[in-house]
Short mmCIF file of C-alpha atoms and ligand atoms in Angstrom, two decimals:
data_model
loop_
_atom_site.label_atom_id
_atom_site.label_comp_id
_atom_site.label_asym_id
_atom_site.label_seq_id
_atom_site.Cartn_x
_atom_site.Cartn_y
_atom_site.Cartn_z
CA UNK I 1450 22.18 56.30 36.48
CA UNK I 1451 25.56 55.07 37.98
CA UNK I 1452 25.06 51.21 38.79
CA UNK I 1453 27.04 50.66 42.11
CA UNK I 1454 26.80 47.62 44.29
CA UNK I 1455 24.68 48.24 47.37
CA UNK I 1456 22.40 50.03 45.66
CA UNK I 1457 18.71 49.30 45.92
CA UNK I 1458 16.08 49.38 42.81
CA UNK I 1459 13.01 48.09 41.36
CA UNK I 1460 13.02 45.97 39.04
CA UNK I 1461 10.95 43.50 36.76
CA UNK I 1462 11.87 39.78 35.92
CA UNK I 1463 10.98 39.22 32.28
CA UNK I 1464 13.14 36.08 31.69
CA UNK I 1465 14.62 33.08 33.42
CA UNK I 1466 18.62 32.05 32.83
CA UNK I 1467 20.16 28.75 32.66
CA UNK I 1468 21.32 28.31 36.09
CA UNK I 1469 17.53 29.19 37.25
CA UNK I 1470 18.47 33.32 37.97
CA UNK I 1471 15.57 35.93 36.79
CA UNK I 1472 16.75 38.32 34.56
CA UNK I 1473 15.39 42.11 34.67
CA UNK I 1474 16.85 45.53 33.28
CA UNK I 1475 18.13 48.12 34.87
CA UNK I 1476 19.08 51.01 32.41
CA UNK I 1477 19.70 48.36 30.48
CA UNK I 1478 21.97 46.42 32.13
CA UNK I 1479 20.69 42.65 32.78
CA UNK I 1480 20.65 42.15 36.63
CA UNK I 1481 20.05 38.76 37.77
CA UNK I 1482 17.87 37.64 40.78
CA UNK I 1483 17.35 34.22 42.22
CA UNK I 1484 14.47 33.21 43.52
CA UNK I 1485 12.42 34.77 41.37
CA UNK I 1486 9.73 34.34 38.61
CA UNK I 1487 9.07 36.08 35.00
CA UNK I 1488 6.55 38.63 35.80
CA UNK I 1489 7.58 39.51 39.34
CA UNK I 1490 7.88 43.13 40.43
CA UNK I 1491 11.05 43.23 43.18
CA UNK I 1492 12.90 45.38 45.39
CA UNK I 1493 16.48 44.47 44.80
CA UNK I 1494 19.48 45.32 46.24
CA UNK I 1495 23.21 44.70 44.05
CA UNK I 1496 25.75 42.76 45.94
CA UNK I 1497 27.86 42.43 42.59
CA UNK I 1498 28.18 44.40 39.76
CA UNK I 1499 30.24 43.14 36.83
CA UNK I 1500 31.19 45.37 33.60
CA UNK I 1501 28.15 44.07 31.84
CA UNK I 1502 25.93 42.31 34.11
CA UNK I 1503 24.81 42.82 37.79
CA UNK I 1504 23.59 40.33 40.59
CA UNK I 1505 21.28 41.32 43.09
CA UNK I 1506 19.01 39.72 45.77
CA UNK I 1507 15.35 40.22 46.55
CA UNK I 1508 14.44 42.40 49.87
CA UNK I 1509 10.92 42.59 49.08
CA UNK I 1510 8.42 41.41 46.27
CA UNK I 1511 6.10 44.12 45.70
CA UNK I 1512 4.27 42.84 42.84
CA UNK I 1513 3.98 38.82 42.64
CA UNK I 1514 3.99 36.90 39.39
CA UNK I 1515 0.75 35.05 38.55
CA UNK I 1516 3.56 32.03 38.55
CA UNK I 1517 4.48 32.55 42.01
CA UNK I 1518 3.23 29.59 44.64
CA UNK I 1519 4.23 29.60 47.91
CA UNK I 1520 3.19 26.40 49.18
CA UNK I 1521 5.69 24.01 47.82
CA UNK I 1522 8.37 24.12 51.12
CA UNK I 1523 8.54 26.23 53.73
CA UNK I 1524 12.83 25.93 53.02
CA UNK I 1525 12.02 27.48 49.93
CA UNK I 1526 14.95 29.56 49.55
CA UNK I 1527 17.04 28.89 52.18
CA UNK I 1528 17.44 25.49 51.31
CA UNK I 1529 20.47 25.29 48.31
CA UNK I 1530 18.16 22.31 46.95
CA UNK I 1531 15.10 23.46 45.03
CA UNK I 1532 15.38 26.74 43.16
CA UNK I 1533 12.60 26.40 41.57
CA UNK I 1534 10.18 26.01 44.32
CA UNK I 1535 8.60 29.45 44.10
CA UNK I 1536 7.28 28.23 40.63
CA UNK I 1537 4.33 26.75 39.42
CA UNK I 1538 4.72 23.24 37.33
CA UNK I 1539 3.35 24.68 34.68
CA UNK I 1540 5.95 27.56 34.08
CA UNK I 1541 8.53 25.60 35.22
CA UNK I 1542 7.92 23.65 32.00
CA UNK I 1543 7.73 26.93 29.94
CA UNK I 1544 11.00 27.61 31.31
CA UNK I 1545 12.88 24.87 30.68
CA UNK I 1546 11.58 25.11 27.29
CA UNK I 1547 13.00 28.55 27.12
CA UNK I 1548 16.61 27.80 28.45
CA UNK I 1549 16.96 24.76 26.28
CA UNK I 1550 16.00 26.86 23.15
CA UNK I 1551 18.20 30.14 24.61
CA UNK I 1552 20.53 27.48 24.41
CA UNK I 1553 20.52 25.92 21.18
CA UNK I 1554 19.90 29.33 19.61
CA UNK I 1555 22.77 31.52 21.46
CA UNK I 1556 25.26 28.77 21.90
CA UNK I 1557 24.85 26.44 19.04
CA UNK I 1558 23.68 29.12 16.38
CA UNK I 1559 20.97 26.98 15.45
CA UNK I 1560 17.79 28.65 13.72
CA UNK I 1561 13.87 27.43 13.81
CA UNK I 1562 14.83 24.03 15.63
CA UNK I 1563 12.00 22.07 15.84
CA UNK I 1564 11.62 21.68 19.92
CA UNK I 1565 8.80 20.09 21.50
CA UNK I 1566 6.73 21.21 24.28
CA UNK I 1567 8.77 20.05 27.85
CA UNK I 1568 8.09 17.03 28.45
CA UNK I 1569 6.29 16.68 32.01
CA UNK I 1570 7.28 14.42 34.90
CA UNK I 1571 4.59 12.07 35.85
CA UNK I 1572 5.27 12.96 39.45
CA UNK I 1573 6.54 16.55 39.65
CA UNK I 1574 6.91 16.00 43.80
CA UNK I 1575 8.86 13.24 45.90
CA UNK I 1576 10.43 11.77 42.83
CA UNK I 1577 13.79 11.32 43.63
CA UNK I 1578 15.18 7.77 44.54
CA UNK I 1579 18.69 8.77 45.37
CA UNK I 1580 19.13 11.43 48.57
CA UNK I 1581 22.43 12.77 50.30
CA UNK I 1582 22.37 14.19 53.73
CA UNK I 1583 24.85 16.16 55.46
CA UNK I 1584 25.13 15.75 59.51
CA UNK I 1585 25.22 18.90 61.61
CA UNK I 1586 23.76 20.08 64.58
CA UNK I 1587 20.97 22.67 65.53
CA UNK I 1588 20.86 25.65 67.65
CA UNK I 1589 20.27 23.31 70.88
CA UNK I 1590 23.20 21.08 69.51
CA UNK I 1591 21.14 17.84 68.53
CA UNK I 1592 22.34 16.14 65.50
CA UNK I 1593 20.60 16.71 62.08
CA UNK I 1594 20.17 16.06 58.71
CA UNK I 1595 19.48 18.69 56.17
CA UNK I 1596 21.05 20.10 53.18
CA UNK I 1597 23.54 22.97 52.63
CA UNK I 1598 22.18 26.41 51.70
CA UNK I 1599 22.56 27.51 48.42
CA UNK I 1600 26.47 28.49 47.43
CA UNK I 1601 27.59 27.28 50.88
CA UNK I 1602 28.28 24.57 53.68
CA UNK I 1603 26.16 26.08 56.16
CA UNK I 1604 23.43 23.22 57.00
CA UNK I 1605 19.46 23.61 56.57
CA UNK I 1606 18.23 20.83 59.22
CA UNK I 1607 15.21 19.50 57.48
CA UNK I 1608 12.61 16.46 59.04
CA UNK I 1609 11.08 15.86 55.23
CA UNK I 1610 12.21 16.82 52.06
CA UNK I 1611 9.33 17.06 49.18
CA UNK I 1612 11.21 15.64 46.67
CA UNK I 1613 11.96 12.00 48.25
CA UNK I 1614 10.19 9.39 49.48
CA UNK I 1615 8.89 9.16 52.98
CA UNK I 1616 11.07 6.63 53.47
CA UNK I 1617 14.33 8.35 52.99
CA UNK I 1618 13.01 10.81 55.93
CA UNK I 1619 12.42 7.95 57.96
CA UNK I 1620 15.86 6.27 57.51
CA UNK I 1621 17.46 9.65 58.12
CA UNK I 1622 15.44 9.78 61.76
CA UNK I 1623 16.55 6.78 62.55
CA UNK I 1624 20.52 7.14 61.30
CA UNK I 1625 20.11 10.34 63.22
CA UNK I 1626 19.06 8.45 66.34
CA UNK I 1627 21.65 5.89 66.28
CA UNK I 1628 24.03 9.04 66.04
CA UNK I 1629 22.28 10.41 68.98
CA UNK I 1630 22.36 7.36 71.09
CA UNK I 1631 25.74 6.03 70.01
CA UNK I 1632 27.72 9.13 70.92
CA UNK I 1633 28.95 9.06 67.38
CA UNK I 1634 30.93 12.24 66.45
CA UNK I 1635 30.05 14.61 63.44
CA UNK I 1636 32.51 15.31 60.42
CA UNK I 1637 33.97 18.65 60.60
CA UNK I 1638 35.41 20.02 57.69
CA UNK I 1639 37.65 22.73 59.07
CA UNK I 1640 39.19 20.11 60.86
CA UNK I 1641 39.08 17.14 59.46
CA UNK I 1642 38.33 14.84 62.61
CA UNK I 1643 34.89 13.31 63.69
CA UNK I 1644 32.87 10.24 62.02
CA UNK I 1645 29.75 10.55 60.43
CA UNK I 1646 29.91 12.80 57.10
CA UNK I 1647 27.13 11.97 55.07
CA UNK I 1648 23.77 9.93 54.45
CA UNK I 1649 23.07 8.16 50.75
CA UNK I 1650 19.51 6.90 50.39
CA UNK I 1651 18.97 4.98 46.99
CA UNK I 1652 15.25 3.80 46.30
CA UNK I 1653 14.46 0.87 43.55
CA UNK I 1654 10.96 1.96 42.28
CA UNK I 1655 9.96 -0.86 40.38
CA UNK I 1656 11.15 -3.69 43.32
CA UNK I 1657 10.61 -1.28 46.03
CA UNK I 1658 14.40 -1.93 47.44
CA UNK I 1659 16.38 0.51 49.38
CA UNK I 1660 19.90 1.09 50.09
CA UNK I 1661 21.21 2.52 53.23
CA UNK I 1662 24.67 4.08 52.98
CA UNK I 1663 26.31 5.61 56.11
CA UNK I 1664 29.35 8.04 54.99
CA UNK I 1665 32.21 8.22 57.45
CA UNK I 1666 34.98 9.09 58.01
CA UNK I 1667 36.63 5.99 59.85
CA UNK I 1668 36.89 2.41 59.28
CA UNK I 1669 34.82 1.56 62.17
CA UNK I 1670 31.41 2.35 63.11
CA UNK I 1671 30.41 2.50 66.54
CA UNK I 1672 28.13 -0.56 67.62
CA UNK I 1673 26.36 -0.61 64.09
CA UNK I 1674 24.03 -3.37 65.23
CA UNK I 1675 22.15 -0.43 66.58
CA UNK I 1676 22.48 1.15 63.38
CA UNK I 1677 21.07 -2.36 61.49
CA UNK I 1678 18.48 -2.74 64.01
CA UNK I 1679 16.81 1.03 64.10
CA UNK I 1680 17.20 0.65 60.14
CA UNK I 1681 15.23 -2.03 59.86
CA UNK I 1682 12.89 -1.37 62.00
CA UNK I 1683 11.25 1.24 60.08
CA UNK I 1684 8.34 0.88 58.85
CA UNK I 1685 7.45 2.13 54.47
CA UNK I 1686 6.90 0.14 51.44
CA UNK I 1687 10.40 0.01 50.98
CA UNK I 1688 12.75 -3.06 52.19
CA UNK I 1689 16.00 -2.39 52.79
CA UNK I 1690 18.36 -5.05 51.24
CA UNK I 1691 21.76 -3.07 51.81
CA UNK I 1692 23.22 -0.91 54.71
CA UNK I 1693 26.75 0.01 54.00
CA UNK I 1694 29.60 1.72 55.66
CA UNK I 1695 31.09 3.99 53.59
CA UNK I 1696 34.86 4.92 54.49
CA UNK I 1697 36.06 8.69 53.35
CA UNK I 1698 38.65 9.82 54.98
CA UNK I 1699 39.84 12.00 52.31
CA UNK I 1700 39.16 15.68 52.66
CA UNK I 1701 37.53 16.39 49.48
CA UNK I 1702 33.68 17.64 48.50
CA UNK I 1703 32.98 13.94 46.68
CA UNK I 1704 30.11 12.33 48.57
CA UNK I 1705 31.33 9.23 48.64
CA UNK I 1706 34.82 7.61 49.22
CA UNK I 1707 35.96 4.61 47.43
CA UNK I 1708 35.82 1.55 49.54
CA UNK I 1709 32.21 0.13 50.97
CA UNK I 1710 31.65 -2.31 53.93
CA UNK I 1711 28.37 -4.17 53.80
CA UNK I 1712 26.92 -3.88 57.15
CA UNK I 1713 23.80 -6.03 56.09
CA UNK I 1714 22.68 -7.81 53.13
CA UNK I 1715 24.29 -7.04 49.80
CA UNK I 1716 26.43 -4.46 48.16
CA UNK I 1717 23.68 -3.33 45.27
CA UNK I 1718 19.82 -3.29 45.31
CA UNK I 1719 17.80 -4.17 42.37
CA UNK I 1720 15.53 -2.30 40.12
CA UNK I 1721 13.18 -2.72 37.15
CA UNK I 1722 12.76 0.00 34.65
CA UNK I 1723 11.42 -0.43 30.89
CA UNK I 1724 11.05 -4.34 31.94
CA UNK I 1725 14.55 -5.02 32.86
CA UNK I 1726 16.00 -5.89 35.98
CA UNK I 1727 19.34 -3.67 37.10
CA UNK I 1728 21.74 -4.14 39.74
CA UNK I 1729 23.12 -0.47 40.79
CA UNK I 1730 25.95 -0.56 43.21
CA UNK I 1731 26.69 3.00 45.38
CA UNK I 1732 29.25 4.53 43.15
CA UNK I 1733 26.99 3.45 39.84
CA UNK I 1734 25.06 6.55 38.14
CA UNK I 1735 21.64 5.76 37.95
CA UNK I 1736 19.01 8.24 37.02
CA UNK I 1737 17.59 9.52 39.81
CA UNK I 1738 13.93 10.08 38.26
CA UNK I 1739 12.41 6.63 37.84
CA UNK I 1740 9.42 6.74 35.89
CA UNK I 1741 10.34 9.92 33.61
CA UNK I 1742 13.39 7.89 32.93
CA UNK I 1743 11.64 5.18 30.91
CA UNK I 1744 9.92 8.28 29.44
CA UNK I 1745 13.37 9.86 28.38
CA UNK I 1746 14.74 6.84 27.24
CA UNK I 1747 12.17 5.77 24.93
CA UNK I 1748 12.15 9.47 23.40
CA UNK I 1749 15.84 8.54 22.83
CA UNK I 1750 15.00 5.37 21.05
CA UNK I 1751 11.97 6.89 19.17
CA UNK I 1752 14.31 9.36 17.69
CA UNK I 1753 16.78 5.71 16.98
CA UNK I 1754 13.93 4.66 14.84
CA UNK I 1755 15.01 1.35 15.51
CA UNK I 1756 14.17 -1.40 13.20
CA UNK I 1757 16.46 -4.40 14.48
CA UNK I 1758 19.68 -4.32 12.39
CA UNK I 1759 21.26 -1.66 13.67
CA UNK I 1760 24.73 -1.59 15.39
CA UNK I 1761 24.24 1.23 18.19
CA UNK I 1762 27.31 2.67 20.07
CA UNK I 1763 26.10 3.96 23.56
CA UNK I 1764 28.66 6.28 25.16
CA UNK I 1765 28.94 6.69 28.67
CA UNK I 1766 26.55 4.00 29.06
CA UNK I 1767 26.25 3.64 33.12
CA UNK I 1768 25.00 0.59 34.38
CA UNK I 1769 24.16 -0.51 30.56
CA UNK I 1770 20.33 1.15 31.00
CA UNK I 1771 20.11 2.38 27.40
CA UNK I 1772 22.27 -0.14 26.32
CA UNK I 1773 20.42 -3.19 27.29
CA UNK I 1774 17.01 -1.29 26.43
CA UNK I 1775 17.87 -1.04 22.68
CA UNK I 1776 19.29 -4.08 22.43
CA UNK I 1777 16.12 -5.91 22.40
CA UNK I 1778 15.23 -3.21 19.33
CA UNK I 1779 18.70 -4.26 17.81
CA UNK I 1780 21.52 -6.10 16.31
CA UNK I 1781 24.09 -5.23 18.52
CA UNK I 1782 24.81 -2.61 21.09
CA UNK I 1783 28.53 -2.03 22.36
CA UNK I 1784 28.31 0.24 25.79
CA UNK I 1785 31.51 2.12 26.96
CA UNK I 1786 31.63 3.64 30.26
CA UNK I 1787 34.40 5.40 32.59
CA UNK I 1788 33.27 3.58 36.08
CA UNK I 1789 34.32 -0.21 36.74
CA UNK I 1790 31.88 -0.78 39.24
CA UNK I 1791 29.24 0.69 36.71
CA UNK I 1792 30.88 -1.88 33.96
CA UNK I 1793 30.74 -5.01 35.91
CA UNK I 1794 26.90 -3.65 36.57
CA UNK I 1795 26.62 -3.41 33.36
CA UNK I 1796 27.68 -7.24 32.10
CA UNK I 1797 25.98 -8.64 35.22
CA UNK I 1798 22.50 -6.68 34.11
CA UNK I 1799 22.89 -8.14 30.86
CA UNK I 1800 23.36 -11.25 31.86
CA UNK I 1801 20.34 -10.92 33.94
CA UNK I 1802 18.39 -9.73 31.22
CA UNK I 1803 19.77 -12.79 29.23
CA UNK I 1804 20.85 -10.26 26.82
CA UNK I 1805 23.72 -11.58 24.63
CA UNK I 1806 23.79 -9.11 21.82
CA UNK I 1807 25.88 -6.20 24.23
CA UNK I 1808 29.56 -5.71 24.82
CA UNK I 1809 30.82 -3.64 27.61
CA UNK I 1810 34.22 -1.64 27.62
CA UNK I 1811 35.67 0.03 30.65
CA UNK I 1812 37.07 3.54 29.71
CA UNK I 1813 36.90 7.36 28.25
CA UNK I 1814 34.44 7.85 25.94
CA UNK I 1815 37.28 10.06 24.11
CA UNK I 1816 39.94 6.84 24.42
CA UNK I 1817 37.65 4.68 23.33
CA UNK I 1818 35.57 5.88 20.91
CA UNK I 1819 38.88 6.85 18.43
CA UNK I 1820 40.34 3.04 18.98
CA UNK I 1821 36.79 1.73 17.94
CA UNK I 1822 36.67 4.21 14.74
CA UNK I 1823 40.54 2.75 14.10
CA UNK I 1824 39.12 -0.52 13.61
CA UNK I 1825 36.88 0.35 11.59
CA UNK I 1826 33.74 -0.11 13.46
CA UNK I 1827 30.43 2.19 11.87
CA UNK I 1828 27.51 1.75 13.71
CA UNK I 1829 24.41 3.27 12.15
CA UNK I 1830 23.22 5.05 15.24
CA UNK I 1831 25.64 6.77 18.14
CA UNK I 1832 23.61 7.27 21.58
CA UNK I 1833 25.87 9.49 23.73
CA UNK I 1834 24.81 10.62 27.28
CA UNK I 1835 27.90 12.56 28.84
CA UNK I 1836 28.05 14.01 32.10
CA UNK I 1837 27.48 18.05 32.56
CA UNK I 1838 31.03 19.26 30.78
CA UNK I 1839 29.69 17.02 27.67
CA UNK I 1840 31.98 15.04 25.30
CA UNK I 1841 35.17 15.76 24.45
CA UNK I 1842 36.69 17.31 21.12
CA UNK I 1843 38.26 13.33 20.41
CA UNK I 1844 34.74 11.51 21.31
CA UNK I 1845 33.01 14.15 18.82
CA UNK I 1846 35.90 13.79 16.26
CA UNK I 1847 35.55 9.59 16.67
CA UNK I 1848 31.84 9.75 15.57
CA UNK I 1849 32.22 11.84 13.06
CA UNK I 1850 35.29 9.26 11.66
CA UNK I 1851 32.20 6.43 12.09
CA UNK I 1852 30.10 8.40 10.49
CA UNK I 1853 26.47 6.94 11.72
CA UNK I 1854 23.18 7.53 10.45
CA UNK I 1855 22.21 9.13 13.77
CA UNK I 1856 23.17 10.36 16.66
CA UNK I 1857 21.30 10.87 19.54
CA UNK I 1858 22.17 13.11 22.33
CA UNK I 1859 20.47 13.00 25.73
CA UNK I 1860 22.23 15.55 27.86
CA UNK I 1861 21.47 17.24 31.49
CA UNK I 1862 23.23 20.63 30.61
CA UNK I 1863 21.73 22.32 27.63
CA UNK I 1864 25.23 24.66 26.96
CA UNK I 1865 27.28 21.88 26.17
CA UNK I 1866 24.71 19.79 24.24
CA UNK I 1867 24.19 22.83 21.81
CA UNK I 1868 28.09 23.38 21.58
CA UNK I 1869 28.73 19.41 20.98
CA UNK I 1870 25.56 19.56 18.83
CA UNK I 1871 27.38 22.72 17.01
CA UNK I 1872 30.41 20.90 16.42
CA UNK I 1873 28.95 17.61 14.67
CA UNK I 1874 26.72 19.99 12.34
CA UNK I 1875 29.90 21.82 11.21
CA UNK I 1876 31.24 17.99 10.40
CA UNK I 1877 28.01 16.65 8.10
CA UNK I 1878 24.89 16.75 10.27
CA UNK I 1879 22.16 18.25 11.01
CA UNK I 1880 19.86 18.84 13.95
CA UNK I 1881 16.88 17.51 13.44
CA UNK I 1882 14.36 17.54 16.62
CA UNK I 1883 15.18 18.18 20.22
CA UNK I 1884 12.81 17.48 22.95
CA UNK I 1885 13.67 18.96 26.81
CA UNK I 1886 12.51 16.12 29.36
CA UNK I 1887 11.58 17.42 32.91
CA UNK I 1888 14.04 15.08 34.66
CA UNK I 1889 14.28 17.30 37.85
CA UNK I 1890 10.79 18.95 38.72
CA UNK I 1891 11.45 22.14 40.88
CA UNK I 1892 14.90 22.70 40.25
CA UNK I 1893 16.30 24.58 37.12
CA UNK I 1894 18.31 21.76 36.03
CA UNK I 1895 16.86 20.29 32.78
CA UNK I 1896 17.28 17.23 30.31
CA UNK I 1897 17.36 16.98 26.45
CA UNK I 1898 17.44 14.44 23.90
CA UNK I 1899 18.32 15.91 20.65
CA UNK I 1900 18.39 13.82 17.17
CA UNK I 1901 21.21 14.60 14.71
CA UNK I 1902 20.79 12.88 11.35
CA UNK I 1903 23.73 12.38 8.97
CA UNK I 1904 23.88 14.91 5.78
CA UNK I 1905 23.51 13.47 2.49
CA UNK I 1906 26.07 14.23 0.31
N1 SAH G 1392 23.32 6.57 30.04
C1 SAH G 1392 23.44 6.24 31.43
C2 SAH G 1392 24.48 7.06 32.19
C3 SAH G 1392 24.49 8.53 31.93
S1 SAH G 1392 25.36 9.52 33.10
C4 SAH G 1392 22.11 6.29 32.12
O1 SAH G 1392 21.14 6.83 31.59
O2 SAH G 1392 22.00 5.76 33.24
C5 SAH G 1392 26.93 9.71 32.42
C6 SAH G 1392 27.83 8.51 32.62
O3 SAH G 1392 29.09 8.83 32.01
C7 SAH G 1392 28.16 8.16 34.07
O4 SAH G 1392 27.94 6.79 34.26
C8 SAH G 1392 29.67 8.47 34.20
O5 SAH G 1392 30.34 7.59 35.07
C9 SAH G 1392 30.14 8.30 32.79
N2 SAH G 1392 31.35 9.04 32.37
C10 SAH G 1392 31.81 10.21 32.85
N3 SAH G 1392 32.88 10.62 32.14
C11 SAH G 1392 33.10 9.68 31.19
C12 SAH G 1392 34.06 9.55 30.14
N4 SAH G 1392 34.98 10.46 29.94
N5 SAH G 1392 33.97 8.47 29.34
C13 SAH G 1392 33.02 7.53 29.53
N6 SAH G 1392 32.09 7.60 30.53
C14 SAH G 1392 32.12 8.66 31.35
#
């Protein structure tokens, strides 16, 4: 059969890719489908076909996986935020499992890696505590919030979203109001003019603080009393101690710009996680899963196997959480991070903590790492938790040179764990347990913590 885009077919999903696509066969040829579950019979037609792979979108489901629900979100689908909404929990988990050990196996080469079971999220629903919001307007030209479909910058409007707090809904009716009232203009890309680009919505589980952050493009907000006053005048368990301006004016895709203006209260909320208190700023990572958080990060120190006299290097350290959360199970712990705001967030949480056995250094990973093997430094464990493209070759090549005991590697993007992973057990380790953590119920995005344990010689 000739495989031409356009075409229509049946097919069957028998697997799930990283990126969250189901995979079926068509004379052979993989074909992949999003929005779809293992076991689902489909009518598909092919809007791209590739030399050795097609892509192809659902017009009808004429046989439904036993995974299938349908109740999660009525946006299921249309909204570019959940793509794995059409899933059960349960094979969500499966999943995960599978593209973390797809991974390990096809990318890293690795063979019989000993991978636990997925570890669940206590909450798989209304988890997150950090939300963005694009502005737009509906059909009858009212202002909204929503998100952008998938693979554009069209916007869903949305009232609620399933995976935040009621709270962040609430703040988002009432920045939408103040919008409304104030005659405040909309952001438009094309052009480049108009005000109001974004809302940021960070939560503080364990205080129950919020954070407000209005993204705009100007210096100036229109009469943002009203803003303070609508704000705080909603009513959840959460009490907002900062409402920001946020000034982008730059016509780029980041969320944020670079300068803040505190419109109330302070520039960072607080938060307790595994017993310590954090301050997290706007522009400071922060893991947006509270309580599976303290669940990944004592796998990660489990797999440390911590017993008090260990030097521990923590690369790309954030806000210090890791840092500051071994360092009560250890000698020292030096913490090296690419953000200054996340640095000084860092020293101030130690302090805080009245932690005095951490050092914090503002940089690379990959500048930093080979000045610290220079001098000679050889910690007995390496944490390293690197953003999505992973660690570079010079990080790598700097841990190797300091040759620790362990490394652990938490990691959101199983294809560069398992090549980084490849790398160090080409240069005297070996992998020696992984475990995928369910960071981000309902979407295909998945976390790992992997332990690599030095070869003897
Ligand atoms: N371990 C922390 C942060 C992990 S996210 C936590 O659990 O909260 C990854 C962090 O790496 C972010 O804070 C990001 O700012 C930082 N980062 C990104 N590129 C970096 C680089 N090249 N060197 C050092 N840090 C970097």
């Amino acid at each position: 059969m000739m495989i031409k885009q356009g075409m229509k077919a049946t097919i069957t999903i028998d697997s799930i890719a990283a990126g969250g696509d189901g995979v079926g066969r068509i004379d052979g040829m993989a074909v992949f489908v999003p929005n779809t579950c293992r076991g689902d019979e489909a009518e598909i037609v092919l809007n791209k076909v590739k030399s050795g792979c097609a892509y192809g979108t659902v017009t009808k489901i004429l046989q439904p996986s036993s995974c299938r629900r349908a109740d999660f979100c009525a946006l299921s689908g249309a909204c570019g935020g959940c793509d794995f909404a059409h899933m059960t929990y349960s094979e969500q988990l499966l999943v995960k499992h599978q593209i973390v050990q797809d991974a390990l196996t096809r990318i890293g080469g690795f063979k019989d890696v000993s991978l636990s079971d997925t570890l669940p999220a206590p909450r798989p629903e209304r988890y997150r505590n950090k939300m963005v919001f694009p502005f737009g307007r509906d059909e009858a030209g009212y202002v909204r919030g929503g998100f952008f479909a998938q693979n554009s910058h069209t916007l869903v409007p949305l009232d609620d979203c399933r995976q935040g707090d009621e709270a962040v809904s609430r703040y988002l009716f009432a920045v939408v109001e103040y919008l409304e009232e104030t005659r405040t203009t909309l952001y438009d890309e094309k052009t480049g003019r108009g005000a109001a680009r974004r809302l940021f919505v960070r939560l503080a589980e364990g205080t129950k603080e919020a954070m407000v952050v209005l993204v705009a493009n100007t210096k100036k907000l229109k009469e943002p009393q009203v803003l303070i006053d609508k704000l705080l005048a909603v009513e959840s368990d959460y009490e907002i101690k900062s409402i920001m301006l946020n000034i982008h004016t730059k016509p780029n895709n980041l969320v944020l710009g670079e300068q803040n203006k505190v419109l109330y209260g302070k520039d960072t909320i607080s938060d307790v996680l595994c017993g310590l208190t954090f301050s997290i700023g706007a522009h400071s990572f922060y893991q947006i899963n509270s309580p599976q958080t303290e669940r990944l990060y004592n796998t990660a120190l489990d797999m440390a196997e911590l017993c008090g006299n260990e030097t521990i290097l923590d690369l790309y350290c954030g806000i210090g959480t890791i840092s500051l959360f071994a360092a009560k199970r250890a000698k020292k712990v030096i913490g090296v991070e690419i953000v200054r705001q996340a640095i000084e967030n860092a020293k101030e949480n130690a302090a805080k903590n009245g932690i005095i056995n951490t050092e914090f250094m503002l940089g690379s990973a990959e500048s930093i790492a080979p000045k610290l093997a220079q001098t000679g430094l050889s910690p007995s464990v390496v944490v390293l938790d690197p953003p999505r493209k992973g660690a570079e070759a010079s990080a790598l090549d700097a841990i190797i040179k300091m040759n620790p005991e362990k490394v652990v590697y938490v990691s959101c993007n199983p294809a560069t764990l398992a090549r980084d992973a490849k790398y160090l057990c080409a240069h005297g380790y070996h992998l020696k347990k992984a475990t995928p953590v369910d960071m981000f119920p309902n979407t295909s995005h998945v976390e790992c913590c992997v332990l690599l344990c030095r070869t003897q010689q």
